[in-house]
Amino acid sequence: MMQGVKRKLVYVGGYEVLGLVVGTSVMALLTGDSLSSTGPLAIIISVVATVWNMGYNYLFEAWEARQNDRTRTVWRRILHAVGFQATLVCFLVPLIAWWLNITLVHAFLLDIVFIVYVPFYTLAYNWAFDKIFGVPSSAMNEADSQENVMKGEPAPSSRLNHGETETDADKMSLAIS
């Protein structure tokens, strides 16, 4: 089961590469421009989305870790996907308007395809990613953690680095926080 920074980098890298390929193609179709014209905008959008994706997932997982029930339900996945897209739009619409020299309304209308598509893409990508790599420790309840330990997998803890073990002091500190 992949955890920590490695998981986040693999997640974001795969998400953005696939999104870049689709985004460049769709943007070219919507604007009637060539791929060489929409490509640079798609790359900038991808960089903005990548940076925000890392930040958003950090914030979401911090919130998730504080919940009594950490199970990644369909509704929690929908909340994650819609929340990511809604906040990303705040960054992208002004960027698209500036790059294409169009109004914010026109940029929003142009972006509407992505506004509708990306939450479904995010939901499907997250679901598939979790199926392939397992869920992060932030999405595991205590019972799930114990079950994984019984299978011989390390106890998930965001405070541990590769090769470290959890001490009684660490457990006490986790119980207090």
mmCIF file of C-alpha atoms in Angstrom:
data_model
loop_
_atom_site.group_PDB
_atom_site.id
_atom_site.type_symbol
_atom_site.label_atom_id
_atom_site.label_comp_id
_atom_site.label_asym_id
_atom_site.label_seq_id
_atom_site.Cartn_x
_atom_site.Cartn_y
_atom_site.Cartn_z
ATOM 1 C CA MET A 1 0.000 0.000 0.000
ATOM 2 C CA MET A 2 1.532 3.305 -1.109
ATOM 3 C CA GLN A 3 1.419 6.167 1.424
ATOM 4 C CA GLY A 4 2.839 9.633 2.051
ATOM 5 C CA VAL A 5 4.632 11.895 -0.383
ATOM 6 C CA LYS A 6 5.308 9.072 -2.860
ATOM 7 C CA ARG A 7 1.563 8.387 -3.091
ATOM 8 C CA LYS A 8 0.784 12.074 -3.609
ATOM 9 C CA LEU A 9 3.405 12.470 -6.347
ATOM 10 C CA VAL A 10 2.259 9.365 -8.245
ATOM 11 C CA TYR A 11 -1.365 10.435 -7.850
ATOM 12 C CA VAL A 12 -0.859 14.001 -9.066
ATOM 13 C CA GLY A 13 1.535 13.006 -11.859
ATOM 14 C CA GLY A 14 -0.875 10.484 -13.354
ATOM 15 C CA TYR A 15 -3.878 12.749 -12.853
ATOM 16 C CA GLU A 16 -2.245 15.723 -14.570
ATOM 17 C CA VAL A 17 -0.620 13.848 -17.483
ATOM 18 C CA LEU A 18 -3.908 12.215 -18.432
ATOM 19 C CA GLY A 19 -5.739 15.504 -17.856
ATOM 20 C CA LEU A 20 -3.223 17.397 -20.008
ATOM 21 C CA VAL A 21 -3.698 15.083 -22.972
ATOM 22 C CA VAL A 22 -7.489 15.346 -22.789
ATOM 23 C CA GLY A 23 -7.494 19.072 -21.958
ATOM 24 C CA THR A 24 -5.275 20.089 -24.862
ATOM 25 C CA SER A 25 -7.418 18.142 -27.315
ATOM 26 C CA VAL A 26 -10.732 19.455 -25.983
ATOM 27 C CA MET A 27 -9.477 23.053 -25.823
ATOM 28 C CA ALA A 28 -8.349 22.820 -29.460
ATOM 29 C CA LEU A 29 -11.779 21.523 -30.467
ATOM 30 C CA LEU A 30 -13.645 24.215 -28.528
ATOM 31 C CA THR A 31 -11.550 27.135 -29.748
ATOM 32 C CA GLY A 32 -10.925 25.881 -33.277
ATOM 33 C CA ASP A 33 -7.211 26.548 -32.711
ATOM 34 C CA SER A 34 -4.406 24.108 -33.325
ATOM 35 C CA LEU A 35 -2.861 21.941 -30.622
ATOM 36 C CA SER A 36 0.267 24.113 -30.817
ATOM 37 C CA SER A 37 -1.864 27.117 -29.866
ATOM 38 C CA THR A 38 -3.850 25.502 -27.051
ATOM 39 C CA GLY A 39 -0.949 23.380 -25.817
ATOM 40 C CA PRO A 40 0.852 26.155 -23.903
ATOM 41 C CA LEU A 41 -2.397 27.214 -22.206
ATOM 42 C CA ALA A 42 -3.133 23.594 -21.319
ATOM 43 C CA ILE A 43 0.369 23.242 -19.833
ATOM 44 C CA ILE A 44 -0.095 26.377 -17.710
ATOM 45 C CA ILE A 45 -3.519 25.124 -16.618
ATOM 46 C CA SER A 46 -1.921 21.791 -15.759
ATOM 47 C CA VAL A 47 0.792 23.455 -13.652
ATOM 48 C CA VAL A 48 -1.793 25.549 -11.780
ATOM 49 C CA ALA A 49 -3.974 22.451 -11.312
ATOM 50 C CA THR A 50 -1.003 20.371 -10.133
ATOM 51 C CA VAL A 51 0.031 22.896 -7.501
ATOM 52 C CA TRP A 52 -3.556 23.323 -6.335
ATOM 53 C CA ASN A 53 -4.148 19.540 -6.423
ATOM 54 C CA MET A 54 -1.286 18.992 -3.981
ATOM 55 C CA GLY A 55 -2.536 21.753 -1.694
ATOM 56 C CA TYR A 56 -6.184 20.718 -1.923
ATOM 57 C CA ASN A 57 -5.430 17.056 -1.217
ATOM 58 C CA TYR A 58 -3.271 18.030 1.767
ATOM 59 C CA LEU A 59 -6.110 20.138 3.184
ATOM 60 C CA PHE A 60 -8.760 17.502 2.392
ATOM 61 C CA GLU A 61 -6.766 14.684 3.993
ATOM 62 C CA ALA A 62 -6.094 16.843 7.071
ATOM 63 C CA TRP A 63 -9.849 17.420 7.385
ATOM 64 C CA GLU A 64 -10.566 13.742 6.691
ATOM 65 C CA ALA A 65 -8.120 12.563 9.373
ATOM 66 C CA ARG A 66 -10.046 14.571 12.003
ATOM 67 C CA GLN A 67 -13.391 12.874 11.204
ATOM 68 C CA ASN A 68 -14.829 10.216 13.507
ATOM 69 C CA ASP A 69 -15.565 7.936 10.540
ATOM 70 C CA ARG A 70 -12.804 8.131 7.951
ATOM 71 C CA THR A 71 -14.345 5.760 5.407
ATOM 72 C CA ARG A 72 -14.220 7.088 1.851
ATOM 73 C CA THR A 73 -17.877 6.836 0.987
ATOM 74 C CA VAL A 74 -19.385 7.803 -2.366
ATOM 75 C CA TRP A 75 -20.518 11.092 -0.817
ATOM 76 C CA ARG A 76 -17.045 11.854 0.533
ATOM 77 C CA ARG A 77 -15.565 11.125 -2.904
ATOM 78 C CA ILE A 78 -18.166 13.397 -4.521
ATOM 79 C CA LEU A 79 -17.381 16.138 -1.975
ATOM 80 C CA HIS A 80 -13.674 15.789 -2.788
ATOM 81 C CA ALA A 81 -14.188 15.902 -6.569
ATOM 82 C CA VAL A 82 -16.690 18.785 -6.606
ATOM 83 C CA GLY A 83 -14.734 20.765 -4.017
ATOM 84 C CA PHE A 84 -11.534 20.441 -6.017
ATOM 85 C CA GLN A 85 -13.175 21.541 -9.265
ATOM 86 C CA ALA A 86 -15.108 24.417 -7.697
ATOM 87 C CA THR A 87 -11.982 25.877 -6.143
ATOM 88 C CA LEU A 88 -9.874 25.268 -9.260
ATOM 89 C CA VAL A 89 -12.336 27.283 -11.377
ATOM 90 C CA CYS A 90 -11.509 30.334 -9.277
ATOM 91 C CA PHE A 91 -7.916 30.109 -10.527
ATOM 92 C CA LEU A 92 -8.543 28.989 -14.112
ATOM 93 C CA VAL A 93 -11.308 31.240 -15.438
ATOM 94 C CA PRO A 94 -9.259 34.444 -14.996
ATOM 95 C CA LEU A 95 -6.216 32.700 -16.508
ATOM 96 C CA ILE A 96 -8.180 31.534 -19.583
ATOM 97 C CA ALA A 97 -9.730 34.994 -20.015
ATOM 98 C CA TRP A 98 -6.322 36.655 -19.893
ATOM 99 C CA TRP A 99 -4.582 34.121 -22.156
ATOM 100 C CA LEU A 100 -7.277 34.188 -24.850
ATOM 101 C CA ASN A 101 -8.042 37.892 -24.341
ATOM 102 C CA ILE A 102 -11.737 37.257 -23.695
ATOM 103 C CA THR A 103 -14.193 38.250 -20.971
ATOM 104 C CA LEU A 104 -14.537 36.301 -17.737
ATOM 105 C CA VAL A 105 -18.047 35.271 -18.813
ATOM 106 C CA HIS A 106 -16.753 33.966 -22.142
ATOM 107 C CA ALA A 107 -13.891 32.170 -20.387
ATOM 108 C CA PHE A 108 -16.374 30.638 -17.944
ATOM 109 C CA LEU A 109 -18.554 29.451 -20.833
ATOM 110 C CA LEU A 110 -15.486 27.992 -22.522
ATOM 111 C CA ASP A 111 -14.484 26.326 -19.272
ATOM 112 C CA ILE A 112 -17.991 24.929 -18.640
ATOM 113 C CA VAL A 113 -17.077 21.706 -20.441
ATOM 114 C CA PHE A 114 -14.220 21.189 -18.025
ATOM 115 C CA ILE A 115 -16.348 22.292 -15.067
ATOM 116 C CA VAL A 116 -18.785 19.479 -15.858
ATOM 117 C CA TYR A 117 -16.213 16.902 -16.991
ATOM 118 C CA VAL A 118 -13.473 17.270 -14.361
ATOM 119 C CA PRO A 119 -15.522 16.252 -11.282
ATOM 120 C CA PHE A 120 -16.495 13.010 -13.042
ATOM 121 C CA TYR A 121 -12.901 12.502 -14.175
ATOM 122 C CA THR A 122 -11.632 13.236 -10.637
ATOM 123 C CA LEU A 123 -14.145 10.867 -9.068
ATOM 124 C CA ALA A 124 -13.297 8.046 -11.492
ATOM 125 C CA TYR A 125 -9.540 8.666 -11.245
ATOM 126 C CA ASN A 126 -9.600 8.734 -7.420
ATOM 127 C CA TRP A 127 -11.675 5.578 -7.247
ATOM 128 C CA ALA A 128 -9.383 3.731 -9.667
ATOM 129 C CA PHE A 129 -6.245 5.052 -7.938
ATOM 130 C CA ASP A 130 -7.484 3.863 -4.539
ATOM 131 C CA LYS A 131 -8.364 0.446 -6.000
ATOM 132 C CA ILE A 132 -4.881 0.086 -7.507
ATOM 133 C CA PHE A 133 -2.773 1.598 -4.690
ATOM 134 C CA GLY A 134 -5.093 1.304 -1.666
ATOM 135 C CA VAL A 135 -6.532 4.210 0.307
ATOM 136 C CA PRO A 136 -4.310 6.632 2.231
ATOM 137 C CA SER A 137 -4.015 6.245 5.988
ATOM 138 C CA SER A 138 -6.247 9.327 6.395
ATOM 139 C CA ALA A 139 -9.125 7.250 4.986
ATOM 140 C CA MET A 140 -8.621 4.278 7.328
ATOM 141 C CA ASN A 141 -10.591 3.694 10.481
ATOM 142 C CA GLU A 142 -8.814 2.119 13.432
ATOM 143 C CA ALA A 143 -10.303 -1.312 12.564
ATOM 144 C CA ASP A 144 -8.990 -1.030 8.993
ATOM 145 C CA SER A 145 -5.532 -0.185 10.319
ATOM 146 C CA GLN A 146 -5.512 -3.215 12.635
ATOM 147 C CA GLU A 147 -6.668 -5.492 9.788
ATOM 148 C CA ASN A 148 -3.773 -4.301 7.598
ATOM 149 C CA VAL A 149 -1.280 -4.879 10.435
ATOM 150 C CA MET A 150 -2.599 -8.451 10.797
ATOM 151 C CA LYS A 151 -1.957 -8.920 7.039
ATOM 152 C CA GLY A 152 1.675 -7.983 7.672
ATOM 153 C CA GLU A 153 1.431 -4.411 6.332
ATOM 154 C CA PRO A 154 2.934 -1.584 8.388
ATOM 155 C CA ALA A 155 0.628 0.448 10.606
ATOM 156 C CA PRO A 156 -0.380 3.566 8.702
ATOM 157 C CA SER A 157 0.738 6.789 10.308
ATOM 158 C CA SER A 158 1.372 10.068 8.555
ATOM 159 C CA ARG A 159 4.047 10.819 11.176
ATOM 160 C CA LEU A 160 6.270 7.879 10.235
ATOM 161 C CA ASN A 161 8.958 7.859 7.595
ATOM 162 C CA HIS A 162 9.989 4.790 5.627
ATOM 163 C CA GLY A 163 11.562 2.242 7.920
ATOM 164 C CA GLU A 164 10.535 3.914 11.184
ATOM 165 C CA THR A 165 8.325 2.247 13.775
ATOM 166 C CA GLU A 166 5.756 3.805 16.046
ATOM 167 C CA THR A 167 6.875 4.102 19.671
ATOM 168 C CA ASP A 168 4.668 4.248 22.751
ATOM 169 C CA ALA A 169 5.387 8.001 22.909
ATOM 170 C CA ASP A 170 4.160 8.366 19.316
ATOM 171 C CA LYS A 171 0.984 6.433 20.161
ATOM 172 C CA MET A 172 0.401 8.625 23.209
ATOM 173 C CA SER A 173 0.959 11.773 21.151
ATOM 174 C CA LEU A 174 -1.524 10.521 18.517
ATOM 175 C CA ALA A 175 -4.079 9.740 21.224
ATOM 176 C CA ILE A 176 -3.765 13.246 22.666
ATOM 177 C CA SER A 177 -4.091 15.050 19.304
#
